[in-house]
Amino acid sequence: MIKHTTEVRVRYADTDQMKVVYHGKYLEYFEVGRAALIRSLGLPYSELETRGILLPVIEAFAKYRRPARYDDLLSIESVVAELPQATLKIDYQVFRNQEQMPLAEGYTIHSFLDVTTGKPTRPPGYFTQILQTALAASE
């Protein structure tokens, strides 16, 4: 399992009239975690795009357990549990800093698209190799 944690502070603009983080913002927090996870592997999204691969979200799920509020420091834990075949699944948990119970959890599933044709493609070998190395190191 490849795990990466990144932090984000809740901005006032992230909250709604009920003074809690608006539910749609959690998908943005997932995106922050996802980008940080992939960057931590030495392959930022910009590099994937330069190499001709796009990773659009084709499915997203979030379950909300407890609210986050303005100025909370959140930890976003992003996990890749298995090598991608046709798609890449990333799981997420969002914690208020130093708390054990998640505020929210969910996942995103991504397709691999060829930037030139816009059609689905297999995960590129270099991407799979990076994930294999990271998975082996985490065992």
PDB file of C-alpha atoms in Angstrom:
ATOM      1  CA  MET A   1       0.000   0.000   0.000  1.00  0.00           C
ATOM      2  CA  ILE A   2       1.309   3.445  -0.960  1.00  0.00           C
ATOM      3  CA  LYS A   3       0.255   6.092   1.547  1.00  0.00           C
ATOM      4  CA  HIS A   4       0.886   9.830   1.560  1.00  0.00           C
ATOM      5  CA  THR A   5      -0.370  12.484   3.953  1.00  0.00           C
ATOM      6  CA  THR A   6      -0.621  16.176   3.210  1.00  0.00           C
ATOM      7  CA  GLU A   7      -2.104  19.031   5.199  1.00  0.00           C
ATOM      8  CA  VAL A   8      -4.526  21.770   4.272  1.00  0.00           C
ATOM      9  CA  ARG A   9      -5.962  24.532   6.430  1.00  0.00           C
ATOM     10  CA  VAL A  10      -9.677  25.215   6.053  1.00  0.00           C
ATOM     11  CA  ARG A  11     -10.199  28.637   4.513  1.00  0.00           C
ATOM     12  CA  TYR A  12     -13.227  30.784   5.256  1.00  0.00           C
ATOM     13  CA  ALA A  13     -14.266  30.375   1.601  1.00  0.00           C
ATOM     14  CA  ASP A  14     -14.431  26.580   2.141  1.00  0.00           C
ATOM     15  CA  THR A  15     -17.307  26.922   4.620  1.00  0.00           C
ATOM     16  CA  ASP A  16     -21.029  27.252   4.033  1.00  0.00           C
ATOM     17  CA  GLN A  17     -23.850  29.096   5.782  1.00  0.00           C
ATOM     18  CA  MET A  18     -23.878  26.424   8.509  1.00  0.00           C
ATOM     19  CA  LYS A  19     -20.248  27.362   9.308  1.00  0.00           C
ATOM     20  CA  VAL A  20     -18.889  23.946   8.335  1.00  0.00           C
ATOM     21  CA  VAL A  21     -16.857  22.869   5.309  1.00  0.00           C
ATOM     22  CA  TYR A  22     -19.158  22.664   2.288  1.00  0.00           C
ATOM     23  CA  HIS A  23     -19.528  19.026   1.217  1.00  0.00           C
ATOM     24  CA  GLY A  24     -18.175  19.626  -2.312  1.00  0.00           C
ATOM     25  CA  LYS A  25     -14.890  20.935  -0.905  1.00  0.00           C
ATOM     26  CA  TYR A  26     -13.949  17.455   0.271  1.00  0.00           C
ATOM     27  CA  LEU A  27     -13.528  16.385  -3.352  1.00  0.00           C
ATOM     28  CA  GLU A  28     -11.120  19.317  -3.741  1.00  0.00           C
ATOM     29  CA  TYR A  29      -9.261  18.123  -0.642  1.00  0.00           C
ATOM     30  CA  PHE A  30      -9.079  14.673  -2.242  1.00  0.00           C
ATOM     31  CA  GLU A  31      -7.552  16.328  -5.312  1.00  0.00           C
ATOM     32  CA  VAL A  32      -4.939  18.083  -3.160  1.00  0.00           C
ATOM     33  CA  GLY A  33      -4.063  14.734  -1.576  1.00  0.00           C
ATOM     34  CA  ARG A  34      -3.970  12.935  -4.919  1.00  0.00           C
ATOM     35  CA  ALA A  35      -1.655  15.486  -6.519  1.00  0.00           C
ATOM     36  CA  ALA A  36       0.657  15.389  -3.480  1.00  0.00           C
ATOM     37  CA  LEU A  37       0.715  11.568  -3.521  1.00  0.00           C
ATOM     38  CA  ILE A  38       1.652  11.386  -7.195  1.00  0.00           C
ATOM     39  CA  ARG A  39       4.209  14.185  -6.795  1.00  0.00           C
ATOM     40  CA  SER A  40       5.763  12.303  -3.833  1.00  0.00           C
ATOM     41  CA  LEU A  41       6.444   9.404  -6.210  1.00  0.00           C
ATOM     42  CA  GLY A  42       8.527  11.717  -8.376  1.00  0.00           C
ATOM     43  CA  LEU A  43       5.975  12.029 -11.139  1.00  0.00           C
ATOM     44  CA  PRO A  44       3.779  15.139 -10.849  1.00  0.00           C
ATOM     45  CA  TYR A  45       0.640  15.460 -12.948  1.00  0.00           C
ATOM     46  CA  SER A  46       2.381  17.954 -15.220  1.00  0.00           C
ATOM     47  CA  GLU A  47       4.973  15.294 -16.093  1.00  0.00           C
ATOM     48  CA  LEU A  48       2.270  12.739 -16.892  1.00  0.00           C
ATOM     49  CA  GLU A  49       0.612  15.258 -19.194  1.00  0.00           C
ATOM     50  CA  THR A  50       3.941  16.088 -20.852  1.00  0.00           C
ATOM     51  CA  ARG A  51       4.372  12.361 -21.485  1.00  0.00           C
ATOM     52  CA  GLY A  52       0.936  12.206 -23.100  1.00  0.00           C
ATOM     53  CA  ILE A  53      -1.233  10.778 -20.314  1.00  0.00           C
ATOM     54  CA  LEU A  54      -4.305  12.298 -18.684  1.00  0.00           C
ATOM     55  CA  LEU A  55      -5.926  10.898 -15.529  1.00  0.00           C
ATOM     56  CA  PRO A  56      -9.541  12.097 -15.481  1.00  0.00           C
ATOM     57  CA  VAL A  57     -11.777  11.185 -12.570  1.00  0.00           C
ATOM     58  CA  ILE A  58     -14.444   8.779 -13.815  1.00  0.00           C
ATOM     59  CA  GLU A  59     -15.969   7.990 -10.409  1.00  0.00           C
ATOM     60  CA  ALA A  60     -15.897   9.754  -7.041  1.00  0.00           C
ATOM     61  CA  PHE A  61     -17.398   8.893  -3.671  1.00  0.00           C
ATOM     62  CA  ALA A  62     -17.326  10.671  -0.325  1.00  0.00           C
ATOM     63  CA  LYS A  63     -18.824   9.768   3.036  1.00  0.00           C
ATOM     64  CA  TYR A  64     -19.069  12.534   5.613  1.00  0.00           C
ATOM     65  CA  ARG A  65     -18.787  11.582   9.263  1.00  0.00           C
ATOM     66  CA  ARG A  66     -18.156  14.810  11.188  1.00  0.00           C
ATOM     67  CA  PRO A  67     -17.814  18.442  10.096  1.00  0.00           C
ATOM     68  CA  ALA A  68     -14.619  20.394   9.645  1.00  0.00           C
ATOM     69  CA  ARG A  69     -14.711  24.110  10.433  1.00  0.00           C
ATOM     70  CA  TYR A  70     -12.933  27.303   9.498  1.00  0.00           C
ATOM     71  CA  ASP A  71      -9.213  27.304  10.361  1.00  0.00           C
ATOM     72  CA  ASP A  72      -9.066  23.580  11.193  1.00  0.00           C
ATOM     73  CA  LEU A  73      -5.803  21.977  10.117  1.00  0.00           C
ATOM     74  CA  LEU A  74      -6.734  18.875   8.136  1.00  0.00           C
ATOM     75  CA  SER A  75      -4.592  15.887   7.218  1.00  0.00           C
ATOM     76  CA  ILE A  76      -5.511  14.234   3.942  1.00  0.00           C
ATOM     77  CA  GLU A  77      -4.353  10.630   3.732  1.00  0.00           C
ATOM     78  CA  SER A  78      -4.241   9.282   0.175  1.00  0.00           C
ATOM     79  CA  VAL A  79      -3.695   5.583  -0.505  1.00  0.00           C
ATOM     80  CA  VAL A  80      -3.043   3.432  -3.563  1.00  0.00           C
ATOM     81  CA  ALA A  81      -3.599  -0.163  -2.501  1.00  0.00           C
ATOM     82  CA  GLU A  82      -2.986  -1.978  -5.790  1.00  0.00           C
ATOM     83  CA  LEU A  83      -1.420  -1.588  -9.190  1.00  0.00           C
ATOM     84  CA  PRO A  84      -3.692  -0.126 -11.842  1.00  0.00           C
ATOM     85  CA  GLN A  85      -5.011  -2.327 -14.607  1.00  0.00           C
ATOM     86  CA  ALA A  86      -7.349  -0.240 -16.741  1.00  0.00           C
ATOM     87  CA  THR A  87      -8.075   2.280 -13.982  1.00  0.00           C
ATOM     88  CA  LEU A  88      -6.368   3.718 -10.910  1.00  0.00           C
ATOM     89  CA  LYS A  89      -8.228   3.817  -7.572  1.00  0.00           C
ATOM     90  CA  ILE A  90      -7.115   6.167  -4.809  1.00  0.00           C
ATOM     91  CA  ASP A  91      -8.679   6.021  -1.328  1.00  0.00           C
ATOM     92  CA  TYR A  92      -8.805   9.024   0.999  1.00  0.00           C
ATOM     93  CA  GLN A  93      -9.375   9.832   4.635  1.00  0.00           C
ATOM     94  CA  VAL A  94      -9.570  13.369   5.985  1.00  0.00           C
ATOM     95  CA  PHE A  95      -8.659  13.926   9.628  1.00  0.00           C
ATOM     96  CA  ARG A  96      -8.673  16.975  11.841  1.00  0.00           C
ATOM     97  CA  ASN A  97      -5.029  17.219  12.811  1.00  0.00           C
ATOM     98  CA  GLN A  98      -4.074  14.824  15.615  1.00  0.00           C
ATOM     99  CA  GLU A  99      -7.521  13.155  15.789  1.00  0.00           C
ATOM    100  CA  GLN A 100      -7.890   9.434  15.141  1.00  0.00           C
ATOM    101  CA  MET A 101     -11.430   9.338  13.717  1.00  0.00           C
ATOM    102  CA  PRO A 102     -11.813  10.542  10.119  1.00  0.00           C
ATOM    103  CA  LEU A 103     -14.063  13.471   9.305  1.00  0.00           C
ATOM    104  CA  ALA A 104     -14.628  12.116   5.801  1.00  0.00           C
ATOM    105  CA  GLU A 105     -13.483   9.263   3.632  1.00  0.00           C
ATOM    106  CA  GLY A 106     -13.889   8.311   0.039  1.00  0.00           C
ATOM    107  CA  TYR A 107     -12.227   7.355  -3.202  1.00  0.00           C
ATOM    108  CA  THR A 108     -11.693   8.399  -6.781  1.00  0.00           C
ATOM    109  CA  ILE A 109     -11.256   6.160  -9.803  1.00  0.00           C
ATOM    110  CA  HIS A 110      -9.242   7.436 -12.755  1.00  0.00           C
ATOM    111  CA  SER A 111      -9.003   6.346 -16.344  1.00  0.00           C
ATOM    112  CA  PHE A 112      -5.781   6.625 -18.333  1.00  0.00           C
ATOM    113  CA  LEU A 113      -6.335   8.686 -21.487  1.00  0.00           C
ATOM    114  CA  ASP A 114      -3.996   9.281 -24.393  1.00  0.00           C
ATOM    115  CA  VAL A 115      -3.638  13.069 -24.667  1.00  0.00           C
ATOM    116  CA  THR A 116      -3.454  12.933 -28.483  1.00  0.00           C
ATOM    117  CA  THR A 117      -6.422  10.677 -29.212  1.00  0.00           C
ATOM    118  CA  GLY A 118      -8.493  11.327 -26.086  1.00  0.00           C
ATOM    119  CA  LYS A 119      -9.111   7.585 -25.893  1.00  0.00           C
ATOM    120  CA  PRO A 120      -8.556   5.229 -22.957  1.00  0.00           C
ATOM    121  CA  THR A 121      -5.174   3.538 -22.834  1.00  0.00           C
ATOM    122  CA  ARG A 122      -3.334   1.116 -20.567  1.00  0.00           C
ATOM    123  CA  PRO A 123      -1.276   2.568 -17.734  1.00  0.00           C
ATOM    124  CA  PRO A 124       2.154   3.455 -19.120  1.00  0.00           C
ATOM    125  CA  GLY A 125       4.997   1.137 -18.125  1.00  0.00           C
ATOM    126  CA  TYR A 126       6.997   3.878 -16.399  1.00  0.00           C
ATOM    127  CA  PHE A 127       3.976   4.736 -14.214  1.00  0.00           C
ATOM    128  CA  THR A 128       3.349   1.098 -13.299  1.00  0.00           C
ATOM    129  CA  GLN A 129       7.061   0.629 -12.512  1.00  0.00           C
ATOM    130  CA  ILE A 130       7.077   3.631 -10.162  1.00  0.00           C
ATOM    131  CA  LEU A 131       4.018   2.259  -8.360  1.00  0.00           C
ATOM    132  CA  GLN A 132       5.511  -1.271  -8.186  1.00  0.00           C
ATOM    133  CA  THR A 133       8.683   0.110  -6.615  1.00  0.00           C
ATOM    134  CA  ALA A 134       6.712   2.163  -4.084  1.00  0.00           C
ATOM    135  CA  LEU A 135       4.416  -0.761  -3.238  1.00  0.00           C
ATOM    136  CA  ALA A 136       7.410  -3.072  -2.708  1.00  0.00           C
ATOM    137  CA  ALA A 137       9.088  -0.492  -0.466  1.00  0.00           C
ATOM    138  CA  SER A 138       5.954  -0.171   1.668  1.00  0.00           C
ATOM    139  CA  GLU A 139       5.728  -3.896   2.461  1.00  0.00           C
TER     140      GLU A 139
END
